[in-house]
Coordinates of C-alpha atoms and ligand atoms in Angstrom, one line a residue:
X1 CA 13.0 54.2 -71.6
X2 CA 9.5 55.2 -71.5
X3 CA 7.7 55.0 -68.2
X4 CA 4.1 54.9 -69.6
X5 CA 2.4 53.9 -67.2
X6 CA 0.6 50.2 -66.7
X7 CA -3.0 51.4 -66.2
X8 CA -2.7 52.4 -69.8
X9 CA -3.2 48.8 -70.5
X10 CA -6.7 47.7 -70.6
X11 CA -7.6 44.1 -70.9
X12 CA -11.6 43.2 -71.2
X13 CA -12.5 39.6 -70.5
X14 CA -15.7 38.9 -72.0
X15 CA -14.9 35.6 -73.2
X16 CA -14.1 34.5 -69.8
X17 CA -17.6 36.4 -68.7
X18 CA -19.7 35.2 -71.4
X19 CA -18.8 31.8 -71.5
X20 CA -17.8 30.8 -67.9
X21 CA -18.3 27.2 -68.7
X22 CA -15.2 27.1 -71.5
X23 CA -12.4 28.5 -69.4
X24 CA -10.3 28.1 -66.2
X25 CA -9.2 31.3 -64.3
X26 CA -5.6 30.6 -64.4
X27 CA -1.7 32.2 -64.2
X28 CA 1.1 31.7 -65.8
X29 CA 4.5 30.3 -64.2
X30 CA 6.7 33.3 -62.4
X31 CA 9.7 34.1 -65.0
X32 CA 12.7 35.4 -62.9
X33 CA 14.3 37.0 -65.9
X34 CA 12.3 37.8 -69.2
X35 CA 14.6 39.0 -71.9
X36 CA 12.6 40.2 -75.1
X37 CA 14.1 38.8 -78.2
X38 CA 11.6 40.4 -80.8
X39 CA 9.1 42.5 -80.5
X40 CA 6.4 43.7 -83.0
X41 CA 6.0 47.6 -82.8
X42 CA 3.7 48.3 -85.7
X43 CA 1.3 45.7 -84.0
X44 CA 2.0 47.0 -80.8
X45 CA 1.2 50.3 -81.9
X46 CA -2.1 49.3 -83.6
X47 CA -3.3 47.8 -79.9
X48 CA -2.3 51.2 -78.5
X49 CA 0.4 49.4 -76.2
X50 CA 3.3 51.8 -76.1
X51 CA 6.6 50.3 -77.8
X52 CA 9.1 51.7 -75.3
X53 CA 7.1 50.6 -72.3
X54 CA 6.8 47.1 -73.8
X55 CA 10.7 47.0 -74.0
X56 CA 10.9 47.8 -70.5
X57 CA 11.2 45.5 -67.9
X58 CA 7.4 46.3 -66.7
X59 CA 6.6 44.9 -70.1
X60 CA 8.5 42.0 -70.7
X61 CA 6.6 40.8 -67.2
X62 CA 3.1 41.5 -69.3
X63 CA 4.4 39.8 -72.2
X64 CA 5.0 36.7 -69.8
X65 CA 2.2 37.0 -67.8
X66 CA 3.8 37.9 -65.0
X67 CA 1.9 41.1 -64.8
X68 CA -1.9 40.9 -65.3
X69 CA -3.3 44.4 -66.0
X70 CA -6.2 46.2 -64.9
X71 CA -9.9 43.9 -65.9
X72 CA -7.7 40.9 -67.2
X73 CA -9.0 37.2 -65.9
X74 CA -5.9 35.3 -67.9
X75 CA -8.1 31.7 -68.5
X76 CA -6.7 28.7 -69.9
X77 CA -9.9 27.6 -72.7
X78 CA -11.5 24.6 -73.2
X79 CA -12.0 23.1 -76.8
X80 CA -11.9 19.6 -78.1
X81 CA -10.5 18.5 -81.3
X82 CA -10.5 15.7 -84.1
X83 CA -6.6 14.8 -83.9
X84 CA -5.6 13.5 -87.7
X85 CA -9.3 12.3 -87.6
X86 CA -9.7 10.6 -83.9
X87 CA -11.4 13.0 -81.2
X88 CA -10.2 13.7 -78.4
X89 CA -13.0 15.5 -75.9
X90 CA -10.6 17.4 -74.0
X91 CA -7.9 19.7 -75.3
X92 CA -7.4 22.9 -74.5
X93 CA -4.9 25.1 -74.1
X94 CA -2.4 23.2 -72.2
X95 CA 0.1 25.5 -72.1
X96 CA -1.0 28.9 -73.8
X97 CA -3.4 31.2 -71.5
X98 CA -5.6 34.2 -73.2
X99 CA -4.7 37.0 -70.8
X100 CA -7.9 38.8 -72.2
X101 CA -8.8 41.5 -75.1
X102 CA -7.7 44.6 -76.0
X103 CA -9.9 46.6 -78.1
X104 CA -8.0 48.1 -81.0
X105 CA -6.8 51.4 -82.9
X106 CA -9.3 50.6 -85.1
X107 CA -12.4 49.7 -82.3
X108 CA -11.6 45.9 -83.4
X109 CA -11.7 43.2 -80.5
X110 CA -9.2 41.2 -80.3
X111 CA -7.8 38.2 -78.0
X112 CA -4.0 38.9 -76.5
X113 CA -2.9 35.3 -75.6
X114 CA 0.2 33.9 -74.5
X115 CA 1.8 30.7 -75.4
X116 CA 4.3 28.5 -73.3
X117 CA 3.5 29.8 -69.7
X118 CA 3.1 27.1 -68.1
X119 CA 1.4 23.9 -67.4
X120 CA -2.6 24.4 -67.2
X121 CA -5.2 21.9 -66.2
X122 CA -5.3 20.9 -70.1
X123 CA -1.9 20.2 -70.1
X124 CA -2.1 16.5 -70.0
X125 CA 0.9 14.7 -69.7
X126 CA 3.1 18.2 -71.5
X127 CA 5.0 20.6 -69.5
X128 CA 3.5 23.1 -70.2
X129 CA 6.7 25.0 -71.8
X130 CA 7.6 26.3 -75.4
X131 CA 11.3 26.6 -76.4
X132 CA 12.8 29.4 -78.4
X133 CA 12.8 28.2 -82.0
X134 CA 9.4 27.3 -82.7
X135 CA 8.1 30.6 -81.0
X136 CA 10.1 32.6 -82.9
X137 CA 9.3 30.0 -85.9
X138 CA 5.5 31.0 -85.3
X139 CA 6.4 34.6 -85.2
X140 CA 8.4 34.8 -88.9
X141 CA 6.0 32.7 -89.9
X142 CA 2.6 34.7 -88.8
X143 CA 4.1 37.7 -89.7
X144 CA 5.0 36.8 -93.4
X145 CA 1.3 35.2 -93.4
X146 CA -0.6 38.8 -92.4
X147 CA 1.8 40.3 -95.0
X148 CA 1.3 38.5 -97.9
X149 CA -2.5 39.3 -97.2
X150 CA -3.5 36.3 -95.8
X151 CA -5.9 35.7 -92.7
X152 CA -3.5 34.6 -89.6
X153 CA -3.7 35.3 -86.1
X154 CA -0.2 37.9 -85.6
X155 CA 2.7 37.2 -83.3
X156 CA 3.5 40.7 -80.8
X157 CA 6.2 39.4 -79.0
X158 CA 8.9 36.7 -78.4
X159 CA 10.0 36.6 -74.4
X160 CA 13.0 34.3 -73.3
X161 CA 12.1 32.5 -70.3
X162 CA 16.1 31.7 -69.2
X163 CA 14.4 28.6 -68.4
X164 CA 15.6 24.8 -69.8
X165 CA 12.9 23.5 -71.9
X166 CA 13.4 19.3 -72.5
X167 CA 12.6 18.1 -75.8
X168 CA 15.2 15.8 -77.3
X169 CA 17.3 17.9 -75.9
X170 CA 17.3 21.0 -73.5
X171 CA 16.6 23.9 -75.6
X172 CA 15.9 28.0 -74.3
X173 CA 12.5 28.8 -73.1
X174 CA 10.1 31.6 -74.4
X175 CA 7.0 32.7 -74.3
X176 CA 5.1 34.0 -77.3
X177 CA 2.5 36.8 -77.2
X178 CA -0.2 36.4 -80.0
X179 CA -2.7 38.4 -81.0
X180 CA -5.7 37.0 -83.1
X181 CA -9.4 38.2 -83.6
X182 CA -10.3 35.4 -81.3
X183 CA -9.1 31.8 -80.3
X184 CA -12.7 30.4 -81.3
X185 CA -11.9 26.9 -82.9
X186 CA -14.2 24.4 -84.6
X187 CA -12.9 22.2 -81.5
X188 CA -15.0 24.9 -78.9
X189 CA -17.9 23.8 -80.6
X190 CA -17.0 20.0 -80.2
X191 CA -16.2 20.6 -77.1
X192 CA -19.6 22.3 -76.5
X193 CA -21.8 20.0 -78.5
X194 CA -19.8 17.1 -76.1
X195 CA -21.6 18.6 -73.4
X196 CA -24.7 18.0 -74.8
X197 CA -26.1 21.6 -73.4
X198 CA -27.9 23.2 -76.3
X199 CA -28.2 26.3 -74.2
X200 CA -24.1 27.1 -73.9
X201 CA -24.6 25.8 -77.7
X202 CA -26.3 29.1 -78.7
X203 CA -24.4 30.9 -75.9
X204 CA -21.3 30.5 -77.8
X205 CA -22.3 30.6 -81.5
X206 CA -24.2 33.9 -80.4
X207 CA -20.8 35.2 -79.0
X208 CA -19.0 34.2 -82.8
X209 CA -21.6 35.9 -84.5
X210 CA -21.5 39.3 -82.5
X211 CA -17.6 38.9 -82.8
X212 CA -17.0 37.5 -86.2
X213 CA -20.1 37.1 -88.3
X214 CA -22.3 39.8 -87.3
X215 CA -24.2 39.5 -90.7
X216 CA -25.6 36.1 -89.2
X217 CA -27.7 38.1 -86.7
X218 CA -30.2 39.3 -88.8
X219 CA -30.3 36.4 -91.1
X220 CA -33.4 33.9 -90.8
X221 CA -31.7 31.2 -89.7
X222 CA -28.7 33.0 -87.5
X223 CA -26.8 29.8 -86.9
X224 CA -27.0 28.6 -90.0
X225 CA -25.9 31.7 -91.9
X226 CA -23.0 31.4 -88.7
X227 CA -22.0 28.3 -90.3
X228 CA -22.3 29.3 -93.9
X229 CA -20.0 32.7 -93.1
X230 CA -17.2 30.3 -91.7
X231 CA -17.9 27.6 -94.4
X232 CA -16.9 31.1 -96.8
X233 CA -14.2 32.0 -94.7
X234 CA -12.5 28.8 -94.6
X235 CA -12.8 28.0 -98.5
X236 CA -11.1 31.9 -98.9
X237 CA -8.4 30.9 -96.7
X238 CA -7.4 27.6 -97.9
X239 CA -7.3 28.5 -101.2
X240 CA -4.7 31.9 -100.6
X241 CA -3.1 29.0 -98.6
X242 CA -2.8 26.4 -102.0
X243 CA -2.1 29.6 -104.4
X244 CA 0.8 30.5 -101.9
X245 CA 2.3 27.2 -101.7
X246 CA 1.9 27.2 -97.8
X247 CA 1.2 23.8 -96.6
X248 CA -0.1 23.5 -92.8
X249 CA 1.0 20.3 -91.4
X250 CA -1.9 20.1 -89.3
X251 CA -5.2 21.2 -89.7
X252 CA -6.9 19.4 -87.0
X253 CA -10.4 20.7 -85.8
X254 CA -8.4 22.6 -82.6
X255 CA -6.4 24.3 -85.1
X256 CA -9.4 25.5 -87.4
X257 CA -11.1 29.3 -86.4
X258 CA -14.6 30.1 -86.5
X259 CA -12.5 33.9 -87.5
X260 CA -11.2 32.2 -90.9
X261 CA -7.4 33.2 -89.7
X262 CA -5.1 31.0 -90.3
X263 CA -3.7 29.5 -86.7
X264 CA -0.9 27.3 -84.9
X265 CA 1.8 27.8 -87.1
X266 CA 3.6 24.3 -85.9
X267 CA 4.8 21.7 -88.5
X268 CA 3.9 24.5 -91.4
X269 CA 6.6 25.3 -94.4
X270 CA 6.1 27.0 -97.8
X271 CA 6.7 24.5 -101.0
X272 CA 10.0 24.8 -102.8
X273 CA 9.7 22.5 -105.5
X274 CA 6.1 21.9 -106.6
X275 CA 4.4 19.1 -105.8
X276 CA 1.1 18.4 -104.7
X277 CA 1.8 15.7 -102.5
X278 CA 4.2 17.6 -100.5
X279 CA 4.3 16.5 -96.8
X280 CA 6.9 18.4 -94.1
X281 CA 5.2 17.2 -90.7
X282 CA 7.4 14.3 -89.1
X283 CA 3.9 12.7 -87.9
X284 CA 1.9 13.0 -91.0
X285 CA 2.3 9.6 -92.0
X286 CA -0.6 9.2 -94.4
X287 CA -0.4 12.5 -95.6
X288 CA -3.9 13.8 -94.4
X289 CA -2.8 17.3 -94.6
X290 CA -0.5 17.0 -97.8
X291 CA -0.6 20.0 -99.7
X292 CA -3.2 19.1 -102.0
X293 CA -5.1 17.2 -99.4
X294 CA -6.0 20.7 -97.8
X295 CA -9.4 21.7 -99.2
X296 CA -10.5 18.5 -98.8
X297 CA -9.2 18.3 -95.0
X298 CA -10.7 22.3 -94.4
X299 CA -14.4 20.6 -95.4
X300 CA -14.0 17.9 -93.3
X301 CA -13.5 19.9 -90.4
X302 CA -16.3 22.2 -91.6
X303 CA -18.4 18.9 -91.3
X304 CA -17.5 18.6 -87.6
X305 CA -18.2 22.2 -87.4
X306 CA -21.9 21.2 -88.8
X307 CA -22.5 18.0 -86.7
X308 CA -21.9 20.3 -83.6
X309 CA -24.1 22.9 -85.2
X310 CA -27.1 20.6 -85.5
X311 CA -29.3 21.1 -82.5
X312 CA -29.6 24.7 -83.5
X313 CA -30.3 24.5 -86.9
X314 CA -33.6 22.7 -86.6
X315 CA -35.2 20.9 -83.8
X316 CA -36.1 18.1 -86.6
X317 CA -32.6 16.8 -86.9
X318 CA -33.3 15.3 -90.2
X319 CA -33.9 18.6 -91.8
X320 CA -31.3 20.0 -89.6
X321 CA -28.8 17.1 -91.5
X322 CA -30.1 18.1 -94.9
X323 CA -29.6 21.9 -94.1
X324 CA -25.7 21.1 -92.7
X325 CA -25.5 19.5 -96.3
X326 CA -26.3 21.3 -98.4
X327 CA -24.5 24.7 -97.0
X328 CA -21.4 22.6 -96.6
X329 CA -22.1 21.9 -100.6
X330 CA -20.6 25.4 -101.0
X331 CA -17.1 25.2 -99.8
X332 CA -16.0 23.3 -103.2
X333 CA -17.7 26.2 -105.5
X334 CA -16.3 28.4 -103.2
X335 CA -12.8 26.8 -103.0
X336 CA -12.6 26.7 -106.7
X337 CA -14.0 30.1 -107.4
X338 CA -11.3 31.6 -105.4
X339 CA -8.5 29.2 -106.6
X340 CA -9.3 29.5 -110.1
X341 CA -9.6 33.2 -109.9
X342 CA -6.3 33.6 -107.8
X343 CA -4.1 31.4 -110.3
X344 CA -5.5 33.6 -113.3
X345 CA -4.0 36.4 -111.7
X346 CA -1.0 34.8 -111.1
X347 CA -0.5 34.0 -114.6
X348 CA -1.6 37.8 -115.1
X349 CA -4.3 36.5 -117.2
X350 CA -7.4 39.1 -118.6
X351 CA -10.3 38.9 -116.7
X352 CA -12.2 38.3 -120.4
X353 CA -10.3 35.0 -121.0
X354 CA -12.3 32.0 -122.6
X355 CA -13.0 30.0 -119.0
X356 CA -11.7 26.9 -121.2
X357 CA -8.6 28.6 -122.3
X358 CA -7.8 30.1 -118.6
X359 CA -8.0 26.6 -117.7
X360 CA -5.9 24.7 -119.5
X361 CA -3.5 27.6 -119.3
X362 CA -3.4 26.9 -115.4
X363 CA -3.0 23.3 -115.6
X364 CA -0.4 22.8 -118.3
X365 CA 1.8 25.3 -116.2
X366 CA 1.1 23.0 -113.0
X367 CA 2.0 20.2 -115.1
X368 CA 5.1 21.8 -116.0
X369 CA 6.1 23.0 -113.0
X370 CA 5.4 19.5 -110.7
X371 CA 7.2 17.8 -114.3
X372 CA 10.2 19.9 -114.1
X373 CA 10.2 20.3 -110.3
X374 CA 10.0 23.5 -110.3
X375 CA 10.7 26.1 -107.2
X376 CA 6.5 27.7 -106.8
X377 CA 7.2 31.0 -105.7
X378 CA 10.4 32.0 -108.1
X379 CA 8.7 30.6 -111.2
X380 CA 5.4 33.0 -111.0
X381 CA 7.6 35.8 -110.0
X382 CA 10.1 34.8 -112.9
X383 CA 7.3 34.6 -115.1
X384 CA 5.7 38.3 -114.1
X385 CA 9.5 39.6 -115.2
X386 CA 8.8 37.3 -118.8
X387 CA 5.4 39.1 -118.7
X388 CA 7.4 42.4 -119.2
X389 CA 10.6 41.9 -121.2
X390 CA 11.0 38.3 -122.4
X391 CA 11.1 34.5 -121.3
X392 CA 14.9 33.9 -120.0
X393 CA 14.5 34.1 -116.0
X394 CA 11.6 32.0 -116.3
X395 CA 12.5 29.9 -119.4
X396 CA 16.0 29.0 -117.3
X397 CA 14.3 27.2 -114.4
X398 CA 12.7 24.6 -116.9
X399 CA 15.0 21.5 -117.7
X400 CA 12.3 20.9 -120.6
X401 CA 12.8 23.5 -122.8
X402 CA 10.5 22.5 -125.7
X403 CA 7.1 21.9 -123.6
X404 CA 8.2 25.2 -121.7
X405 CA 8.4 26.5 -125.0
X406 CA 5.0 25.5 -126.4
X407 CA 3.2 26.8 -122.7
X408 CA 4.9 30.2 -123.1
X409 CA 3.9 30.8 -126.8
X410 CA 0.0 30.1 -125.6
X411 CA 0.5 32.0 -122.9
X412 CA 1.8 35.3 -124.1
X413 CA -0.5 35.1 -127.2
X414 CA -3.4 35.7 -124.5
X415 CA -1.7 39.6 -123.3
X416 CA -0.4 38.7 -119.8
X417 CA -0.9 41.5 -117.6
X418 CA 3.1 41.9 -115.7
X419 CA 1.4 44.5 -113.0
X420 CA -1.2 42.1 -112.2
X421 CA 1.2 39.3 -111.4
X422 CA 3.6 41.4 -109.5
X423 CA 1.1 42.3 -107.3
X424 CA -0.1 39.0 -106.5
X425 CA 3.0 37.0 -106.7
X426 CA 5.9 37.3 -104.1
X427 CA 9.1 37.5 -104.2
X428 CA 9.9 37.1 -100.3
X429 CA 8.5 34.3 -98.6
X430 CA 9.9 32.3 -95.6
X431 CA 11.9 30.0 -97.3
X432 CA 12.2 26.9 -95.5
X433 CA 16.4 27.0 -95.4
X434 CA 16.2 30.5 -94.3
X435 CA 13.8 29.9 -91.9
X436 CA 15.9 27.6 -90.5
X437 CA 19.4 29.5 -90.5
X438 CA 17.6 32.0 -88.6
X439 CA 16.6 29.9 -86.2
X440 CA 19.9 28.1 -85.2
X441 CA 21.5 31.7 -85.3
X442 CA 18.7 33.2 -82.7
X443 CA 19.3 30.4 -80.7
X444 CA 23.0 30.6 -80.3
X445 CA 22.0 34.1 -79.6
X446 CA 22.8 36.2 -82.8
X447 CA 19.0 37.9 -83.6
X448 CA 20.6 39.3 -86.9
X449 CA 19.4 37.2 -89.4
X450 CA 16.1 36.5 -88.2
X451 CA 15.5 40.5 -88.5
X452 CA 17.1 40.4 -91.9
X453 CA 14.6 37.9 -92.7
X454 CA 11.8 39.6 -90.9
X455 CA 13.1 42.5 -93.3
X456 CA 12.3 40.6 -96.3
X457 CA 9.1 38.5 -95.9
X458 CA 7.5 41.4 -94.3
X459 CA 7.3 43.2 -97.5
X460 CA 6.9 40.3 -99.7
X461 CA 5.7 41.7 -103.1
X462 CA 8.4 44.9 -102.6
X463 CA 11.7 43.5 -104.9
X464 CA 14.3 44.9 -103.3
X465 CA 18.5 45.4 -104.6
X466 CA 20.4 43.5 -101.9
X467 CA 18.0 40.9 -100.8
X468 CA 18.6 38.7 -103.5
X469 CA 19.5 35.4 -101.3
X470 CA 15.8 35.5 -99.6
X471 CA 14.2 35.3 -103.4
X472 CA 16.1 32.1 -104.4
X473 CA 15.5 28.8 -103.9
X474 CA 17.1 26.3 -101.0
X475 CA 20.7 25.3 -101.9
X476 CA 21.1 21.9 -103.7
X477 CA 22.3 20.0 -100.4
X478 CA 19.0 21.2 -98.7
X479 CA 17.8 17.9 -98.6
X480 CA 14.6 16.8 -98.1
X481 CA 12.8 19.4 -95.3
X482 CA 10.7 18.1 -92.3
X483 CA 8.9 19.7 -89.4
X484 CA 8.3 18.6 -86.4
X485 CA 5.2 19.0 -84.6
X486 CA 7.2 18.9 -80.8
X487 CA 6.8 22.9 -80.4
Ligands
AMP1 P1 -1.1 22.0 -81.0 O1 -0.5 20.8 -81.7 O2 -0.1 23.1 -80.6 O3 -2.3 22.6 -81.7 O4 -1.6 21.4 -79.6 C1 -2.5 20.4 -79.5 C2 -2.9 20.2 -78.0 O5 -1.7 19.8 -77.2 C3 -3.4 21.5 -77.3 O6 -4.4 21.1 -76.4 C4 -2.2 22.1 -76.7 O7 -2.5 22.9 -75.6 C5 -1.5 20.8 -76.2 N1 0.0 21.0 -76.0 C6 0.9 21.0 -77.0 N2 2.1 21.2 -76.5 C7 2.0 21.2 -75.2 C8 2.9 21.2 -74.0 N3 4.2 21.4 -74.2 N4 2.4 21.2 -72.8 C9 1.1 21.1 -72.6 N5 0.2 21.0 -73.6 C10 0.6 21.0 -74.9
MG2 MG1 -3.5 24.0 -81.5

């Protein structure tokens, strides 16, 4: 075991410094025995933290909190947050604490931040705890996310607790360690604008422009050009979100970045069979954050983001409304643009294609695919393999032969590009039944098939001999899948 030594560790705080007002100095619960379950050594390696030290018992106490290294001020943060659409002024992180930054491999800042250690004075009426599944859950999860090239905040480590956590019933504790390019929501600017002090306003939208949008700075209007960078962030990541199939389950203002990473991996689950009004979260009654509903739901919270915005876009509030309008105009050309563009790629479809013809191309084939219930992920996949040497994987997933037929004659008449579609189009994602074996297995204590899975969805677009369980689709007697938001 390595014995590198703790003041190798650096943590900076400026976001505790900067912003005094949004954070509470505060420490997480004393773990008497932290057992690492999983830990992330390509990640770890990229922060410069040394793998082997992490493993040691020295490090499990960092990855709980327990051992706060040299220029860390762990804070609990402030932030507000529209909840399904009602505010609430105070959230925060009840039971997650950002121990401080770490400035990377690559000279990027980023937040290290711990969740489930311990009640905080956000913690409302919650104990403050996490349990087992749902950390690791976040972990798989995250770590498929950043390697199917999506923005996501990473997971670094999961650490067992040994503690009883109660939920239904009394389940393991852990703590996860996550890493993300900060933990700036739309919900610190709520939180902020709820204040009513203009000055902490540009306090903090001057600290996510010199972290995230640096551009902004030298733009006429910095705080507007802040808002219009995250108005394009957002619109980039919801759509990789829709082309992926990866529904949320709860995109509320606190769980929206100012970064554009995708964040709180909670009720979240990939589609199996498509359609758009796909729900998994146990609470999402209306279906707010339904699969299709996600674009729309993304510029809603980008019109909170605005209305918090508005005392420095313009001190005549009128024409700061009428700015805030028209920049949030953007995130549907945006959105489109970028869905429209990914879904010709993954029909492998030449850049030169009649806009008309792309189009219809795309929405026959969702037609087809919600009419025949069709698995998302397998059928582009299958389709890339019809690309190259004829229709049967694909053609054998539709039950309506004909109209599949009719699509696939169009389609191939066009010259779809297979190496396009491969590249864009997974094979490995975390499938929901999967997800879940690996789960119940970690938590009896067998870690094997959550790194088997870990194995697969961390090299998504890679087919690989030997893995072909994690490629198909849930068994028959799946059943209908729900999440459940009690993490
Ligand atoms: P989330 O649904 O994880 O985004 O959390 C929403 C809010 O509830 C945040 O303010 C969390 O800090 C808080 N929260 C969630 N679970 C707990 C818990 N077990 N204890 C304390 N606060 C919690
Ligand atoms: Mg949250």
């Amino acid at each position: 075991m390595s014995t590198a030594p703790l003041s190798t560790v650096v943590l900076e705080s400026r976001f505790a410094q900067e912003l005094e007002e949004l954070s509470v100095p505060w420490r997480a619960d004393d773990v008497a025995d932290p057992r690492l379950l999983v830990l992330n050594e390509p990640l770890a390696a990229e922060l410069g933290l040394d793998p082997a030290w992490l493993r040691s018992p020295e490090g499990a106490r960092l990855l709980v909190g327990n051992l706060v290294p040299r220029g860390a001020t762990p804070v609990a943060q402030a932030y507000s947050g529209h909840q399904f659409g009602s505010f609430s002024p105070r959230l925060g992180d009840g039971r997650a604490l950002l121990l401080g930054e770490i400035v990377d491999a690559g000279g990027r800042r980023r937040d290290l931040h711990l969740k489930g250690s311990g009640r905080t004075p956000f913690a409302r009426g919650g104990d403050g705890l996490a349990a087992v599944g749902p950390m690791l859950r976040e972990y798989v999860l995250s770590e498929a996310m950043h390697a199917l090239g999506v923005p996501t905040t990473r997971s670094l480590a999961v650490v067992a607790t040994g503690r009883q956590v109660r939920r239904e019933t009394l389940l393991p504790g852990a703590v996860l360690t996550r890493v993300a390019s900060s933990h700036l929501r739309v919900g610190s600017f709520q939180y902020v604008r709820a204040t009513g002090d203009t000055d902490l306003l540009r306090r903090l939208a001057d600290h996510a422009i010199g972290r995230h949008h640096p551009d902004a700075a030298g733009a006429e209007n910095p705080y507007l050009a802040l808002f219009e960078a995250v108005v394009v962030a957002q619109a980039a990541l919801v759509a990789r979100w829709m082309l992926l199939g990866f529904v949320h389950g709860v995109m509320n203002t606190d769980n929206t970045t100012i970064s554009g990473e995708t964040i709180d991996y909670g009720p979240c689950a990939f589609l199996d069979a498509f359609d758009p009004a796909t729900v998994y979260s146990s609470i999402d009654h209306g279906g707010r954050y339904s699969y299709r509903n996600q674009p729309v739901a993304a510029q809603w919270n980008l019109a909170r983001l605005a209305e918090a915005l508005l005392p420095l876009f313009d001190e005549d509030q009128d024409r700061a409304v009428s700015m805030a309008e028209e920049a949030l105009e953007a995130f549907p050309r945006q959105y489109s643009a970028a869905w429209s563009a990914g879904m010709r790629s993954k029909l492998g479809l030449p850049e030169d294609l009649d806009r008309d013809v792309a189009s219809f191309l795309v929405d026959d084939w969702l037609g087809l695919l919600q009419q025949n219930r069709v698995d998302w992920t397998a059928s582009f996949r299958a389709l890339g393999g019809a690309a190259r040497t004829g229709a049967h994987a694909a053609r054998d997933l539709f039950l309506d032969l004909p109209a599949f037929d009719a699509w696939a004659e169009r389609w191939r008449a066009v010259g779809p590009d297979p190496g396009v579609m491969e590249r864009v189009n997974p094979v490995y994602i975390p499938r929901n039944h999967l997800v879940e074996e690996a789960l119940a297995a970690a938590v009896e204590g067998d870690l094997d098939p959550l790194g088997r899975l870990l194995e697969a969805v961390t090299a998504p677009y890679d087919e690989r001999p030997g893995l072909e369980r994690y490629a198909a689709g849930p068994p028959d007697d799946f059943g209908t899948y729900t999440t459940y938001c009690g993490t």
